[in-house]
Coordinates of C-alpha atoms and ligand atoms in Angstrom, one line a residue:
X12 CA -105.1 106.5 164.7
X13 CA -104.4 109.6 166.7
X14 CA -102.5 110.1 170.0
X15 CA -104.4 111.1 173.4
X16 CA -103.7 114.9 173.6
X17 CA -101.3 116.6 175.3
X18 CA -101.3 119.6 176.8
X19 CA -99.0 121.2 174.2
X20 CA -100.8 119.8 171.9
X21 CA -104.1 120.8 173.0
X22 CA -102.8 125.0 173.3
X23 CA -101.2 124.5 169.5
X24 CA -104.5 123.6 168.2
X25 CA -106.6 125.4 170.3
X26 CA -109.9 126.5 168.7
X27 CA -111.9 128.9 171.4
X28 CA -115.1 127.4 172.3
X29 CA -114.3 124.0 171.9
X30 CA -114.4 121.3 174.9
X31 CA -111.1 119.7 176.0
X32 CA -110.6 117.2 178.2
X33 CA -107.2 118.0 180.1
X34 CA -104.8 116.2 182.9
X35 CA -101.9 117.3 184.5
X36 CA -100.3 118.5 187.9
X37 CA -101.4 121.3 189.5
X38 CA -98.7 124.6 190.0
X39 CA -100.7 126.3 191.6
X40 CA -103.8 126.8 192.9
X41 CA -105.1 130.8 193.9
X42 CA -108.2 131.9 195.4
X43 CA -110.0 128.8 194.9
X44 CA -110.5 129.5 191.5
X45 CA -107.6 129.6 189.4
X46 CA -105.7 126.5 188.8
X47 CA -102.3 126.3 187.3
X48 CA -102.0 123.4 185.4
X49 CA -99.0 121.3 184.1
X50 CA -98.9 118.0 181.9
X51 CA -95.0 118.1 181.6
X52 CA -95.2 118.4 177.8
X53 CA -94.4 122.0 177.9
X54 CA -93.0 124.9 179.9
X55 CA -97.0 126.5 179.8
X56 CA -99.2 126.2 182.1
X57 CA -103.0 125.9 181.4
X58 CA -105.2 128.1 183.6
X59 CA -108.3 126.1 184.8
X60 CA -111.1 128.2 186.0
X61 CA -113.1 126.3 188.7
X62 CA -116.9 128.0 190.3
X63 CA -115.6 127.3 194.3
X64 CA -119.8 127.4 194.5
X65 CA -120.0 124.1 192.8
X66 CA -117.4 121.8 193.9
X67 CA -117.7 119.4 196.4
X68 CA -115.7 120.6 199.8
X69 CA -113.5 117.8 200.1
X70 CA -112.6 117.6 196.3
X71 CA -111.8 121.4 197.1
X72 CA -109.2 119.9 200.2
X73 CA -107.6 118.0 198.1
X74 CA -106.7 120.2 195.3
X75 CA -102.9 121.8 196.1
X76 CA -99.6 121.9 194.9
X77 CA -98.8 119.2 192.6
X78 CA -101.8 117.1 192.8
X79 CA -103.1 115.8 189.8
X80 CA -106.2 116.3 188.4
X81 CA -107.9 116.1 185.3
X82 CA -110.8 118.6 184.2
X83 CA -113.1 118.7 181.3
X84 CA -114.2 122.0 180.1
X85 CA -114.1 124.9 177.7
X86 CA -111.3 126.8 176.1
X87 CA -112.0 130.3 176.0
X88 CA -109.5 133.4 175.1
X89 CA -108.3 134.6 178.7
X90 CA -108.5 137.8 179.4
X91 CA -105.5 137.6 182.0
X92 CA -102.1 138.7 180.8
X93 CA -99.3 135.9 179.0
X94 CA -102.0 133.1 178.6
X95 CA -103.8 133.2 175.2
X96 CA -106.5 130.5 176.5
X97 CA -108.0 129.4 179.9
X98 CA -110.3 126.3 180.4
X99 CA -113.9 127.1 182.1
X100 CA -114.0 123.9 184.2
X101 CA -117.3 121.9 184.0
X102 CA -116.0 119.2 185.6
X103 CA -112.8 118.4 187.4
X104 CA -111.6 115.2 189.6
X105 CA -108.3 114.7 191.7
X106 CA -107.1 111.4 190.7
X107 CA -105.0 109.4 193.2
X108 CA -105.0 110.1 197.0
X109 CA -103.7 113.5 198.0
X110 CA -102.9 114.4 201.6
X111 CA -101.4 117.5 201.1
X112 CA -100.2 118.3 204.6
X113 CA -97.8 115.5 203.9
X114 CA -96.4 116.2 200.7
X115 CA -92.6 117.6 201.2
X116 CA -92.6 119.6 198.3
X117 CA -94.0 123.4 198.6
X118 CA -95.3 126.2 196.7
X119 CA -92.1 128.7 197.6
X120 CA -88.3 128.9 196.7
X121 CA -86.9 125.7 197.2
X122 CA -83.0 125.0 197.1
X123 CA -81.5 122.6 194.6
X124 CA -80.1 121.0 197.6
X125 CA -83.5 120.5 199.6
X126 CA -84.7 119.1 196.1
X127 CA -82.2 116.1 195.6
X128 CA -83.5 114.5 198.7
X129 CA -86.9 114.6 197.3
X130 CA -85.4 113.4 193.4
X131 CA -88.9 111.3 193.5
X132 CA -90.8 114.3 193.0
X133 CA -88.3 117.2 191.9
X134 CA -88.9 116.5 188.3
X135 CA -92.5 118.4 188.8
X136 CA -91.1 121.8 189.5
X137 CA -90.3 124.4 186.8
X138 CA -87.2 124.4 186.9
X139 CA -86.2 120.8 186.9
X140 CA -89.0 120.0 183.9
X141 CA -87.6 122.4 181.9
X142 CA -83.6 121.4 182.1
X143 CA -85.2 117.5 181.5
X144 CA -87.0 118.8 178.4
X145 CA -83.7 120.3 177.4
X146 CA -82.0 117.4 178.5
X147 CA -84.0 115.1 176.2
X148 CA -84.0 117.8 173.1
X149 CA -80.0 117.8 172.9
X150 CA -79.9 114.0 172.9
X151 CA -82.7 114.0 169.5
X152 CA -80.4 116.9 168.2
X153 CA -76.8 114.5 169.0
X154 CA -78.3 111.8 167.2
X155 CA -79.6 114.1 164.3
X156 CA -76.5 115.7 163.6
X157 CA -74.5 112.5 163.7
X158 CA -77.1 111.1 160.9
X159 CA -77.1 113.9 158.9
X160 CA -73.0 113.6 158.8
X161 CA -73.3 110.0 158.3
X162 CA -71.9 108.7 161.8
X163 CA -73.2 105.4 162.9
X164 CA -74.7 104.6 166.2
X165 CA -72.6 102.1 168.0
X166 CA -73.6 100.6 170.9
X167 CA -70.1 99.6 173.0
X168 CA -70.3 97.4 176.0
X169 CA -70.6 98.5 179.7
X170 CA -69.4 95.7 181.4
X171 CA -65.8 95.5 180.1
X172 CA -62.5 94.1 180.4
X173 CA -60.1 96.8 179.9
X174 CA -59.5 100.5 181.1
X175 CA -59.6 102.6 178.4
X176 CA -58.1 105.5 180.3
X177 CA -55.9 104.1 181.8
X178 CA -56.5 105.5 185.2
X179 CA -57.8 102.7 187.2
X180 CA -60.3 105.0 188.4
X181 CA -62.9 102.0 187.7
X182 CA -66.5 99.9 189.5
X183 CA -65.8 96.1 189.6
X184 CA -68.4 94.1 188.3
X185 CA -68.1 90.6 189.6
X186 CA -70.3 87.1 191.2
X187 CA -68.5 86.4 193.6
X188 CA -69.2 86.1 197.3
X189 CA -67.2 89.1 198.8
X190 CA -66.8 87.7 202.1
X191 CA -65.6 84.8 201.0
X192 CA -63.6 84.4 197.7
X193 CA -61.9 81.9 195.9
X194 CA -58.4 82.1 196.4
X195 CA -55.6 80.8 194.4
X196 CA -52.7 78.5 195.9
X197 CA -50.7 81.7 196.8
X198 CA -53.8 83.4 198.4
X199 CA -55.3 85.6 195.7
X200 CA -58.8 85.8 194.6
X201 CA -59.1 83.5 192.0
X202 CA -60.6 85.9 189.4
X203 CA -60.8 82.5 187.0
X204 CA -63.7 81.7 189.0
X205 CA -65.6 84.8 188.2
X206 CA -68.1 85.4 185.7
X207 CA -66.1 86.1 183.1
X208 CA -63.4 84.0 183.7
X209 CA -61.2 87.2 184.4
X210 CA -61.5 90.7 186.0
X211 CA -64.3 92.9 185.1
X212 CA -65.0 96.4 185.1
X213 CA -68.0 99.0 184.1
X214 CA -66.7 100.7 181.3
X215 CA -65.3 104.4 181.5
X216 CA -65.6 105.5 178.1
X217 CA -66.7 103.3 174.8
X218 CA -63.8 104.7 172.4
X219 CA -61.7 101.8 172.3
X220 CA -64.6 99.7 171.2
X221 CA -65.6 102.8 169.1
X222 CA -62.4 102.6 167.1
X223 CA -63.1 99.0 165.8
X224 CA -66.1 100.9 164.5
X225 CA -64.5 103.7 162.8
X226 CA -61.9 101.2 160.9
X227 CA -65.2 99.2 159.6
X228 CA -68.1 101.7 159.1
X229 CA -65.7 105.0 158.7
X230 CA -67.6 107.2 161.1
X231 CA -69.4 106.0 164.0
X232 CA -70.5 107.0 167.9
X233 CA -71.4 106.3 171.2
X234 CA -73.9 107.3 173.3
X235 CA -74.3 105.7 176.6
X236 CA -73.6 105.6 180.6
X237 CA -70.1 105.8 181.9
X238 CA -68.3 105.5 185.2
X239 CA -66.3 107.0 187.1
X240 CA -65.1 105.5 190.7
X241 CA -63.7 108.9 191.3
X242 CA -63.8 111.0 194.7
X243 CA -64.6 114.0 192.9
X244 CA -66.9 115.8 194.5
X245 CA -67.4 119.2 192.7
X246 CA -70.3 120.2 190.9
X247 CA -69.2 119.3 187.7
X248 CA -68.5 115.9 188.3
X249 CA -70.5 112.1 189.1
X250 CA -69.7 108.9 189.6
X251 CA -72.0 107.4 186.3
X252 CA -72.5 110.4 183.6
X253 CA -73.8 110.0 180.2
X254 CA -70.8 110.2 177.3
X255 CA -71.1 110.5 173.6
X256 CA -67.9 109.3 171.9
X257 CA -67.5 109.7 167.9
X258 CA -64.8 108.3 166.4
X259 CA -63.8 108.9 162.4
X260 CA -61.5 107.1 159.9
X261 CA -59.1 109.5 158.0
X262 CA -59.7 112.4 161.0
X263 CA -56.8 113.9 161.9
X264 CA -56.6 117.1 165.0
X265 CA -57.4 119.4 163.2
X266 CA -60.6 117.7 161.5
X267 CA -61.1 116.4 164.8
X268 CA -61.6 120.0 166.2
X269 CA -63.5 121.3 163.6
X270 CA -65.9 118.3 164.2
X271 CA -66.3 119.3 168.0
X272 CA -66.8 123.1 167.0
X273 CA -69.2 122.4 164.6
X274 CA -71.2 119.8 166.8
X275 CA -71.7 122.1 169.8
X276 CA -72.6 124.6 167.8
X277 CA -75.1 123.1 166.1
X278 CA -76.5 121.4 169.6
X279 CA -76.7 124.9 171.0
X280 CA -78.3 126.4 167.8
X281 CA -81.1 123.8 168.2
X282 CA -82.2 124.4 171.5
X283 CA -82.2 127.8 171.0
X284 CA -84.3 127.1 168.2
X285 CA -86.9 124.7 169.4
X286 CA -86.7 125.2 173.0
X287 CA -87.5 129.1 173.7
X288 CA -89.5 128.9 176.0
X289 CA -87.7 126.5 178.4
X290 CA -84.8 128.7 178.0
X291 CA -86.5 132.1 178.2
X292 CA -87.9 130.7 181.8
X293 CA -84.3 129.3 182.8
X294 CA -82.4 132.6 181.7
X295 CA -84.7 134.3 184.2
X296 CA -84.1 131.8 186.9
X297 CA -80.3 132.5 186.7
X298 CA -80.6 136.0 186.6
X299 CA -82.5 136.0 189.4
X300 CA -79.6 133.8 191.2
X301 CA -76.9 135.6 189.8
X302 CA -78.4 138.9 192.2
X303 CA -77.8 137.0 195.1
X304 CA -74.1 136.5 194.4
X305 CA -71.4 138.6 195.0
X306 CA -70.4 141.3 192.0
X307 CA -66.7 139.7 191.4
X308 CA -68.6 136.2 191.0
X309 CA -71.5 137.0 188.8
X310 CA -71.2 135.8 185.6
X311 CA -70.5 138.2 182.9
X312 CA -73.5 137.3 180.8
X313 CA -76.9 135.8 181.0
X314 CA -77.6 132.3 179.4
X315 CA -79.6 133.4 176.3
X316 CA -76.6 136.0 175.8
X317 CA -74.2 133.4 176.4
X318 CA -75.4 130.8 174.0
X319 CA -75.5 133.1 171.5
X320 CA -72.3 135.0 171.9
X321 CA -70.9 130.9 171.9
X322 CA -72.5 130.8 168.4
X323 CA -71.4 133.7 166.9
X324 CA -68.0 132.8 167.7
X325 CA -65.0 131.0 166.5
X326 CA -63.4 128.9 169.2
X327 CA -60.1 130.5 170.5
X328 CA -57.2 127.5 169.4
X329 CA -54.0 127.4 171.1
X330 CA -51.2 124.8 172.1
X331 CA -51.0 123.7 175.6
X332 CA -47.2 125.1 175.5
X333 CA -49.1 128.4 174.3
X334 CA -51.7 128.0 177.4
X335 CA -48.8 127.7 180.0
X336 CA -47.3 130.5 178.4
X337 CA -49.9 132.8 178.7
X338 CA -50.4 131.7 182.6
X339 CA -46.9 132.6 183.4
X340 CA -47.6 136.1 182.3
X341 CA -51.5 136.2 184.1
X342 CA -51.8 138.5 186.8
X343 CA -53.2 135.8 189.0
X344 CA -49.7 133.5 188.6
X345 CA -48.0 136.6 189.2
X346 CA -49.8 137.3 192.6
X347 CA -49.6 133.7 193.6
X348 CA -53.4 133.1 193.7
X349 CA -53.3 130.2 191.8
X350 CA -53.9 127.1 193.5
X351 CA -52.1 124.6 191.1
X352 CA -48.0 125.0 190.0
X353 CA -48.1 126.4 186.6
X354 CA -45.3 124.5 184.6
X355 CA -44.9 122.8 181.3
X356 CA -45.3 118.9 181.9
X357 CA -48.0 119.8 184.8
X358 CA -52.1 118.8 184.1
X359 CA -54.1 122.5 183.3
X360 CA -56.2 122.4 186.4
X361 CA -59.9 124.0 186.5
X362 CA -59.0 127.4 187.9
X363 CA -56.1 127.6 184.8
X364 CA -58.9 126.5 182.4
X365 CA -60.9 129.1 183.7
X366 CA -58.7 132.3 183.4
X367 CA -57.8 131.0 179.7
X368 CA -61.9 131.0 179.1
X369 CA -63.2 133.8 181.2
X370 CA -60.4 136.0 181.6
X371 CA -57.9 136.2 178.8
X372 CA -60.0 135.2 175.5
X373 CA -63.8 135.4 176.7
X374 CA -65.1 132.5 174.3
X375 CA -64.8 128.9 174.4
X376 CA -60.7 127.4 173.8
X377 CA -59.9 124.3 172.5
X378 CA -56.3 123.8 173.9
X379 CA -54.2 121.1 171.6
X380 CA -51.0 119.1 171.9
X381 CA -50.6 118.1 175.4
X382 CA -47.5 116.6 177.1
X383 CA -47.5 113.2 176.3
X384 CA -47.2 112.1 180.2
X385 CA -50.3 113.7 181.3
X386 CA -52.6 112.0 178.3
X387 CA -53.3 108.4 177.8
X388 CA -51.8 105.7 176.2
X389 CA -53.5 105.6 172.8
X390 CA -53.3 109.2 172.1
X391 CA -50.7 110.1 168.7
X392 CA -47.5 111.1 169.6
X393 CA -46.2 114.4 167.7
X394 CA -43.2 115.0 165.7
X395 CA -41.8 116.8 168.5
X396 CA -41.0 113.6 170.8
X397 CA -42.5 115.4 173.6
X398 CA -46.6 116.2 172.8
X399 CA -49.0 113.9 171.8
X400 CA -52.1 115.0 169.3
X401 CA -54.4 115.6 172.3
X402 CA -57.3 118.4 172.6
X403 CA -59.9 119.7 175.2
X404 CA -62.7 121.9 174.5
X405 CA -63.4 124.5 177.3
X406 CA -66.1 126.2 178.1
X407 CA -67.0 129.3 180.3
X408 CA -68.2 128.3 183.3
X409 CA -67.9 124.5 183.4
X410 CA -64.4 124.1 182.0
X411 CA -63.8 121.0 179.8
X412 CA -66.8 119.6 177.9
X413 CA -64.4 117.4 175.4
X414 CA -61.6 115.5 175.2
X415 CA -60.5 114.0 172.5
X416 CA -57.3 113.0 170.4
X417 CA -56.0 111.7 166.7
X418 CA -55.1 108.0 168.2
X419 CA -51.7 106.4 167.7
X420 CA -52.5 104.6 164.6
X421 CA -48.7 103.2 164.3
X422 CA -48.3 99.6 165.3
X423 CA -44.6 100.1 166.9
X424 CA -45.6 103.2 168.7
X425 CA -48.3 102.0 170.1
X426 CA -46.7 99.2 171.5
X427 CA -43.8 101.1 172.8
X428 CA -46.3 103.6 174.6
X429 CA -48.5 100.8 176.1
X430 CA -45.5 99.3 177.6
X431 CA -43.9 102.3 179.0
X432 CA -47.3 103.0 180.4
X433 CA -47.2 99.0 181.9
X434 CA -50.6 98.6 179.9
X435 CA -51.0 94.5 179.9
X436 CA -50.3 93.9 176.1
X437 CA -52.2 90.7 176.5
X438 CA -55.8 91.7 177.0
X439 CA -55.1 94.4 174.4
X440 CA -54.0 92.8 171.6
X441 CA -57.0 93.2 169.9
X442 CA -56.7 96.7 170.1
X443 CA -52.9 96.3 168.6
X444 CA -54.3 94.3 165.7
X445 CA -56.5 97.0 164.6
X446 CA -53.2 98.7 163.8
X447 CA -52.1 95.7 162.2
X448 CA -54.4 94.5 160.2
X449 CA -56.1 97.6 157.8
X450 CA -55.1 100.2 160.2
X451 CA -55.8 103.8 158.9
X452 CA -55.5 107.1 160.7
X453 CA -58.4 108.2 162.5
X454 CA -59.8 110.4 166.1
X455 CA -62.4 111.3 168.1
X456 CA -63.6 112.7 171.1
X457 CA -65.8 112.7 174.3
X458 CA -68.3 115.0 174.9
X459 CA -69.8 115.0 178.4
X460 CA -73.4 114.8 177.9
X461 CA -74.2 116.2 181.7
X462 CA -71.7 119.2 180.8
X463 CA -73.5 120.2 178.0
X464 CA -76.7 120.3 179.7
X465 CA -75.4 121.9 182.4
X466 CA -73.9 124.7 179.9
X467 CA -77.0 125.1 178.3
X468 CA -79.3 125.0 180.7
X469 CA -77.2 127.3 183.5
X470 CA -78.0 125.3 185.9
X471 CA -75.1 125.5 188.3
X472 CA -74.2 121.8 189.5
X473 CA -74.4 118.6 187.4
X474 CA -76.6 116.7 189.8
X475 CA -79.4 119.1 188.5
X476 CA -79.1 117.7 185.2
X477 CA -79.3 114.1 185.5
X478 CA -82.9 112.5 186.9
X479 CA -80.7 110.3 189.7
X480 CA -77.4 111.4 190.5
X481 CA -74.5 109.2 191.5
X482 CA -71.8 110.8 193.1
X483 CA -69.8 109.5 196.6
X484 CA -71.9 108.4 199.5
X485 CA -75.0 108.7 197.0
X486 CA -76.5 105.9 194.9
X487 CA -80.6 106.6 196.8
X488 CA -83.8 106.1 194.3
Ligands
4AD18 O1 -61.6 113.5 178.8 P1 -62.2 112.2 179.0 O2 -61.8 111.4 180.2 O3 -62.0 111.4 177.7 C1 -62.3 110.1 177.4 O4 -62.9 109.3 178.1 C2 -61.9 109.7 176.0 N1 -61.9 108.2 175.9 C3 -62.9 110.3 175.0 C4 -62.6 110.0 173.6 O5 -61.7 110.5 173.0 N2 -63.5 109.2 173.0 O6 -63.8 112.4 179.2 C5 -64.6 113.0 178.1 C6 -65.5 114.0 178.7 C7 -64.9 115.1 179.5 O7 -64.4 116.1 178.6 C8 -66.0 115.6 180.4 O8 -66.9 116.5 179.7 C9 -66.8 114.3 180.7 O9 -66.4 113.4 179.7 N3 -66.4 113.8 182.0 C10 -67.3 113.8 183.0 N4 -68.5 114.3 183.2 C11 -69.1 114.2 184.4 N5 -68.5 113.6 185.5 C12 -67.3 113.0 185.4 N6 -66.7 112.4 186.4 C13 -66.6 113.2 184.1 N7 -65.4 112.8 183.7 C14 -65.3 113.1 182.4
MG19 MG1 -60.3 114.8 179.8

């Protein structure tokens, strides 16, 4: 059986001469002769060549930007530059109605912003096609690398019952009538009546889950929507984001780091590999954005230059006690134009992340052993007392992309931590008993699946990495 052809499959076979049948979008449409045409299947365009003479007016009216038509014709060597083929058009039809006066969408420079409020149709320009295509070849590559290495998919629960971070930053998930709850005798809502039978949450990261996982199959991930009840609204942050969590028995930090190294690297190595031609047209579109910022804020390389300086690279490794260190002595602590204190026992904010990155060491960091009060509960506490076996993976331009941690795999310790933190022991005993029972050392991470995207693709917010963003005041399509 084969396949109805796609587009990119009709220009990798193409023999000259031979008569294709072709559908797509239309990109644009010049003279009344040349059509641009687009199937989504790859970042080339077919041109259509169409004899005005012979169409039918009104077929002709109807033909614009982004209407869809399908043509049957010839493939013949082009003789116009960059396009090896064009199709001689025998035949062509619009299908569906098209009244292009009222499409919102036009053939010019369109902002990212003026895009979102059309997310319907956005996924038809360029730019936006090619990120998705991206987008969808770094999730193949994630699940490749994890099956070479013998990782096993895992898929953890979104509605849950616990907070895995800790930072009550959570959407409740419940049945019952808002305006009217049931109450227990002292007035509160009587969360026994719910659904559950208890409080419910959606999940903000599947590594708890993921540990019970690791301490059965040895190595497993996750790879699945997270959320985020935040009010966080930068351009590296939403409200439901895509995470990918792996989780190993016998990992310590440092095999825990060298895990994260070597998995972005060998993300960004694929789509460098298989996706040139997405990438050659998206390192073009941020050049040309980059000229219309200021010098000071350009960035200090282009994408394809960036990905590959990334590769060539070790990661920069350095304590957190290191990190502050080196702030102290920055010239932008010294001038006061940092934002954020500066102090050991404070949280590295972005603008800190960023000097380390972009100004002192010029390549990605992984910063390790964090103060324990900053970090949550289940992270393994150090010899010290004081840090807990905690890193976070920056990267140029977006800051963290990971977080991850060796996890406090003594039963004592654990307990000790989840009380001074006033973690409810109950609902977690579970969790405890994985500790008990068979316990082993073992770590992971999080890798922020929009983040990477973002990094590879350049595109400067995360909203313009996922089809439907959520973010506050924003939940549309
Ligand atoms: O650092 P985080 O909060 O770590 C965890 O959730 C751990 N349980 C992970 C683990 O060890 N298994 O989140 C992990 C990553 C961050 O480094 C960041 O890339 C991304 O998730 N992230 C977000 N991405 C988009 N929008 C948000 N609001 C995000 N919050 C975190
Ligand atoms: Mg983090």
């Amino acid at each position: 059986m084969s396949l109805k052809k796609t587009l990119a499959d009709v220009l990798a076979k193409a023999v000259p001469g031979e008569e294709v049948t072709v559908a797509g979008w239309v990109r644009a449409f010049r003279n009344q002769r040349f059509i641009a045409l687009n199937d989504g299947s790859t970042a080339e365009n077919l041109q259509l060549v169409v004899d005005p003479e012979k169409l039918d007016e009104n077929l002709l009216k109807q033909i614009g930007f982004h209407a869809c038509v399908r043509a049957r014709g010839k493939l013949v060597e082009s003789p116009a530059a960059g396009q090896k083929y064009e199709l001689q058009v025998e035949e062509v039809e619009v299908l569906g109605d098209n009244p292009l006066s009222e499409y919102p969408l036009q053939p010019k420079r369109m902002t990212m912003e003026f895009l979102r409020e059309h997310a319907a149709f956005r996924l038809r320009t360029q730019t936006l096609s090619s990120v998705f295509r991206l987008r969808h070849g770094l999730g193949y590559a994630i699940h490749r690398y994890f099956h070479e290495n013998h990782f096993y998919y895992l898929h953890t629960p979104i509605i849950t019952g616990s907070d895995a971070e800790g930072a009550g930053e959570m959407f409740r998930v419940t049945t019952l009538d808002l305006n009217d709850p049931p109450r227990t005798e002292d007035g509160a809502v009587d969360w026994k009546q719910d659904f559950f039978g208890h409080p419910t949450n959606l999940t903000v990261s599947g590594q708890l889950q993921a540990e019970t996982g690791a301490l059965a199959l040895g190595r497993v991930y996750t790879f699945g929507p997270t959320f985020r009840a935040e009010k966080s609204n930068t351009p590296r942050h939403l409200a439901e984001f895509w995470m990918i969590e792996p989780e190993a028995a016998f990992f310590d930090l440092k095999d825990d780091m060298d895990l994260a190294e070597d998995f972005l690297k060998y993300l960004i190595r694929y789509a460098l590999e298989n996706y040139e031609r997405d990438l050659n047209f998206l390192d073009k579109r941020l050049e040309q954005e980059e000229r219309n910022k200021k010098k000071e804020e350009r960035r200090p390389m282009g994408l394809l230059e960036t990905l590959n300086f990334v590769l060539e690279h070790p990661f920069e490794r350095i304590t957190y006690t290191e990190a502050i260190r080196l702030l102290q002595g920055s010239k932008p602590y010294k001038k006061g134009r940092f934002q954020f204190p500066v102090e050991w026992g404070k949280d590295l904010q972005a603008e800190h992340e960023r000097w380390l990155v972009e100004k002192k060491f010029g390549r990605p960091v992984i910063v390790c052993d964090y103060p324990k009060d900053i970090k949550a509960f289940y992270m393994r506490l150090n010899d010290d007392g004081k840090t807990v076996a905690a890193m976070d993976v920056l990267f140029p331009g977006i800051g963290e992309v990971i977080g991850g941690s060796q996890r406090e795999e003594r039963y004592d310790l654990l307990q000790q931590r989840m009380m001074e933190m006033n973690i409810p022991q109950e609902e977690m005993q579970w969790y405890l008993d994985l500790r008990k029972f068979g316990g082993a050392p073992h770590a992971g991470f999080g890798l922020g699946f929009e983040r990477l995207v973002q990094f590879v693709s350049g595109m400067s917010n995360i909203r313009d990495v996922i089809a439907f963003p959520r973010y506050p005041g924003h939940a549309e399509f």
